[in-house]
mmCIF file of C-alpha atoms in Angstrom:
data_model
loop_
_atom_site.group_PDB
_atom_site.id
_atom_site.type_symbol
_atom_site.label_atom_id
_atom_site.label_comp_id
_atom_site.label_asym_id
_atom_site.label_seq_id
_atom_site.Cartn_x
_atom_site.Cartn_y
_atom_site.Cartn_z
ATOM 1 C CA MET A 13 14.347 6.893 -18.880
ATOM 2 C CA SER A 14 14.398 10.421 -17.502
ATOM 3 C CA PHE A 15 12.800 11.734 -14.341
ATOM 4 C CA SER A 16 11.418 15.153 -13.479
ATOM 5 C CA LEU A 17 11.401 14.465 -9.738
ATOM 6 C CA ILE A 18 13.710 12.195 -7.762
ATOM 7 C CA VAL A 19 12.713 11.578 -4.154
ATOM 8 C CA GLY A 20 15.195 10.228 -1.629
ATOM 9 C CA LEU A 21 13.617 8.673 1.436
ATOM 10 C CA GLY A 22 14.947 9.049 4.957
ATOM 11 C CA ASN A 23 14.249 10.530 8.354
ATOM 12 C CA PRO A 24 15.031 14.129 9.317
ATOM 13 C CA GLY A 25 17.292 15.002 12.220
ATOM 14 C CA ARG A 26 20.918 14.579 13.186
ATOM 15 C CA GLN A 27 20.270 11.314 15.029
ATOM 16 C CA TYR A 28 19.285 9.673 11.724
ATOM 17 C CA GLU A 29 22.157 10.999 9.603
ATOM 18 C CA GLU A 30 24.263 8.233 8.067
ATOM 19 C CA THR A 31 21.810 5.500 9.116
ATOM 20 C CA ARG A 32 20.894 2.682 6.748
ATOM 21 C CA HIS A 33 17.319 3.974 6.510
ATOM 22 C CA ASN A 34 18.612 7.322 5.208
ATOM 23 C CA VAL A 35 20.392 5.966 2.166
ATOM 24 C CA GLY A 36 17.834 7.787 -0.034
ATOM 25 C CA PHE A 37 18.861 11.126 1.527
ATOM 26 C CA MET A 38 22.521 10.199 0.994
ATOM 27 C CA VAL A 39 21.911 9.640 -2.718
ATOM 28 C CA MET A 40 20.135 13.007 -3.007
ATOM 29 C CA ASP A 41 23.052 14.740 -1.258
ATOM 30 C CA ARG A 42 25.555 13.101 -3.638
ATOM 31 C CA LEU A 43 23.518 14.055 -6.727
ATOM 32 C CA ALA A 44 23.206 17.644 -5.525
ATOM 33 C CA ALA A 45 26.896 17.941 -4.646
ATOM 34 C CA ALA A 46 27.992 16.486 -7.991
ATOM 35 C CA SER A 47 25.954 19.062 -9.914
ATOM 36 C CA GLY A 48 26.376 22.081 -7.646
ATOM 37 C CA ALA A 49 22.699 22.083 -6.656
ATOM 38 C CA VAL A 50 21.788 23.369 -3.205
ATOM 39 C CA PHE A 51 18.884 22.153 -1.095
ATOM 40 C CA GLN A 52 16.468 24.770 0.171
ATOM 41 C CA SER A 53 13.943 24.206 2.929
ATOM 42 C CA SER A 54 10.383 24.110 1.658
ATOM 43 C CA PRO A 55 8.100 24.303 4.725
ATOM 44 C CA LYS A 56 5.033 24.393 2.453
ATOM 45 C CA TRP A 57 5.880 20.866 1.258
ATOM 46 C CA GLN A 58 7.607 19.734 4.456
ATOM 47 C CA SER A 59 10.731 18.929 2.478
ATOM 48 C CA HIS A 60 14.110 20.037 1.247
ATOM 49 C CA LEU A 61 14.192 20.715 -2.478
ATOM 50 C CA ALA A 62 17.004 21.226 -5.007
ATOM 51 C CA LYS A 63 17.051 21.617 -8.782
ATOM 52 C CA LEU A 64 19.789 20.069 -10.900
ATOM 53 C CA PRO A 65 21.131 22.920 -13.063
ATOM 54 C CA GLU A 66 21.717 21.029 -16.323
ATOM 55 C CA SER A 67 18.555 18.916 -16.519
ATOM 56 C CA GLY A 68 16.122 20.842 -14.344
ATOM 57 C CA THR A 69 15.354 17.616 -12.467
ATOM 58 C CA LEU A 70 14.062 18.263 -8.968
ATOM 59 C CA LEU A 71 15.483 16.445 -5.948
ATOM 60 C CA LEU A 72 13.239 16.085 -2.910
ATOM 61 C CA LYS A 73 14.002 14.965 0.646
ATOM 62 C CA PRO A 74 10.732 14.766 2.624
ATOM 63 C CA GLN A 75 11.124 16.005 6.196
ATOM 64 C CA THR A 76 8.043 14.217 7.516
ATOM 65 C CA PHE A 77 9.762 11.002 8.626
ATOM 66 C CA MET A 78 9.874 7.954 6.422
ATOM 67 C CA ASN A 79 6.375 6.628 7.051
ATOM 68 C CA ARG A 80 4.694 9.905 6.043
ATOM 69 C CA SER A 81 6.649 10.744 2.885
ATOM 70 C CA GLY A 82 3.628 10.653 0.588
ATOM 71 C CA GLY A 83 2.267 14.074 1.509
ATOM 72 C CA SER A 84 5.463 15.907 0.543
ATOM 73 C CA VAL A 85 5.715 13.978 -2.701
ATOM 74 C CA ARG A 86 2.059 14.618 -3.591
ATOM 75 C CA LYS A 87 2.434 18.371 -3.007
ATOM 76 C CA ALA A 88 5.468 18.568 -5.312
ATOM 77 C CA ILE A 89 3.822 16.380 -7.982
ATOM 78 C CA ASP A 90 0.673 18.523 -7.951
ATOM 79 C CA PHE A 91 2.511 21.856 -7.971
ATOM 80 C CA TYR A 92 4.856 20.926 -10.837
ATOM 81 C CA GLN A 93 2.217 18.779 -12.612
ATOM 82 C CA ILE A 94 4.533 15.789 -12.842
ATOM 83 C CA PRO A 95 3.058 12.435 -13.880
ATOM 84 C CA ALA A 96 3.821 9.459 -11.612
ATOM 85 C CA THR A 97 5.870 7.911 -14.428
ATOM 86 C CA GLU A 98 8.351 10.833 -14.191
ATOM 87 C CA LEU A 99 8.869 10.293 -10.465
ATOM 88 C CA LEU A 100 11.690 8.142 -9.096
ATOM 89 C CA VAL A 101 11.740 7.091 -5.446
ATOM 90 C CA VAL A 102 15.121 6.080 -3.992
ATOM 91 C CA CYS A 103 14.912 4.000 -0.823
ATOM 92 C CA ASP A 104 16.632 1.361 1.285
ATOM 93 C CA ASP A 105 15.755 -2.333 1.224
ATOM 94 C CA PHE A 106 17.100 -4.772 3.809
ATOM 95 C CA HIS A 107 15.927 -7.740 1.715
ATOM 96 C CA ILE A 108 18.589 -6.876 -0.872
ATOM 97 C CA ALA A 109 22.304 -7.457 -0.279
ATOM 98 C CA LEU A 110 24.379 -4.463 0.723
ATOM 99 C CA GLY A 111 25.198 -2.221 -2.221
ATOM 100 C CA GLN A 112 23.019 -4.065 -4.736
ATOM 101 C CA LEU A 113 20.470 -2.054 -6.727
ATOM 102 C CA ARG A 114 16.997 -2.991 -7.915
ATOM 103 C CA MET A 115 15.103 -0.734 -10.304
ATOM 104 C CA ARG A 116 11.408 -1.279 -11.008
ATOM 105 C CA THR A 117 8.749 0.806 -12.722
ATOM 106 C CA GLY A 118 6.010 -0.333 -10.353
ATOM 107 C CA GLY A 119 4.772 -3.022 -8.036
ATOM 108 C CA SER A 120 4.188 -3.488 -4.333
ATOM 109 C CA ASP A 121 5.937 -1.565 -1.585
ATOM 110 C CA GLY A 122 7.768 -4.729 -0.469
ATOM 111 C CA GLY A 123 7.357 -3.725 3.162
ATOM 112 C CA GLN A 124 9.127 -0.369 2.771
ATOM 113 C CA ASN A 125 6.852 1.992 4.717
ATOM 114 C CA GLY A 126 7.963 5.220 3.041
ATOM 115 C CA LEU A 127 7.304 3.740 -0.389
ATOM 116 C CA ALA A 128 3.975 2.363 0.899
ATOM 117 C CA ASP A 129 2.876 5.858 1.937
ATOM 118 C CA ILE A 130 3.846 7.305 -1.447
ATOM 119 C CA ILE A 131 1.948 4.543 -3.288
ATOM 120 C CA ARG A 132 -1.091 5.126 -1.067
ATOM 121 C CA THR A 133 -0.946 8.901 -1.575
ATOM 122 C CA MET A 134 -0.391 8.639 -5.337
ATOM 123 C CA GLY A 135 -3.195 6.097 -5.697
ATOM 124 C CA THR A 136 -1.096 3.812 -7.897
ATOM 125 C CA GLN A 137 1.606 1.189 -7.579
ATOM 126 C CA GLU A 138 3.059 2.355 -10.896
ATOM 127 C CA VAL A 139 5.678 4.513 -9.210
ATOM 128 C CA PRO A 140 9.245 3.930 -10.425
ATOM 129 C CA ARG A 141 11.638 3.091 -7.623
ATOM 130 C CA LEU A 142 15.309 2.390 -7.088
ATOM 131 C CA ARG A 143 15.921 0.188 -4.075
ATOM 132 C CA ILE A 144 19.383 0.214 -2.564
ATOM 133 C CA GLY A 145 20.379 -2.916 -0.697
ATOM 134 C CA ILE A 146 21.370 -2.484 2.928
ATOM 135 C CA GLY A 147 20.892 -6.103 4.022
ATOM 136 C CA PRO A 148 20.705 -8.659 5.147
ATOM 137 C CA VAL A 149 19.496 -8.067 8.696
ATOM 138 C CA PRO A 150 21.772 -10.106 10.982
ATOM 139 C CA GLU A 151 20.164 -13.013 12.826
ATOM 140 C CA ARG A 152 18.461 -12.050 16.077
ATOM 141 C CA TRP A 153 18.435 -8.354 15.148
ATOM 142 C CA ASN A 154 15.217 -6.397 15.153
ATOM 143 C CA PRO A 155 14.814 -5.009 11.595
ATOM 144 C CA ALA A 156 13.811 -1.583 12.970
ATOM 145 C CA ASP A 157 17.003 -1.386 15.028
ATOM 146 C CA PHE A 158 19.035 -2.526 12.034
ATOM 147 C CA VAL A 159 17.707 0.098 9.589
ATOM 148 C CA LEU A 160 18.130 2.860 12.166
ATOM 149 C CA GLY A 161 21.723 1.794 12.827
ATOM 150 C CA LYS A 162 24.685 3.459 11.178
ATOM 151 C CA PHE A 163 26.777 1.873 8.456
ATOM 152 C CA SER A 164 30.173 0.531 9.479
ATOM 153 C CA ALA A 165 33.128 2.073 7.646
ATOM 154 C CA ASP A 166 33.347 -0.970 5.336
ATOM 155 C CA GLU A 167 29.599 -0.909 4.640
ATOM 156 C CA ARG A 168 29.702 2.812 3.871
ATOM 157 C CA THR A 169 32.448 2.224 1.312
ATOM 158 C CA GLU A 170 30.385 -0.572 -0.262
ATOM 159 C CA VAL A 171 27.249 1.560 -0.466
#
């Protein structure tokens, strides 16, 4: 399976760097660094965009905050005329054990608000996604506080 556009979900701003919720941005940064691609700001799409040199695959990091990612994705999809089946969304999932991966070609958002906004904006649940486990949420923790917390050194190594 090949993808024309890979979207990593996260929140913009220094205060969110290295948080569990930004694991999608972390994956995009690793992919770009490994291939020598450089992210450029794209104010028109409210995102940062890079192009992998060998494959031409686009990497997108929406800068609209997690819950409003769909608009940036839609603008890129429309401009490059990319079908939803050639889109891959990379996001966190606290229902999945730390470091575990789950790849699906479609389905519900599973409570992930960034993915929910993309599904709503695309008008279909048939959006491929790679969920990266960041869980479980410790007992008595608020899930919002957990996802916005930073990885410990051991967790970062695992991820």
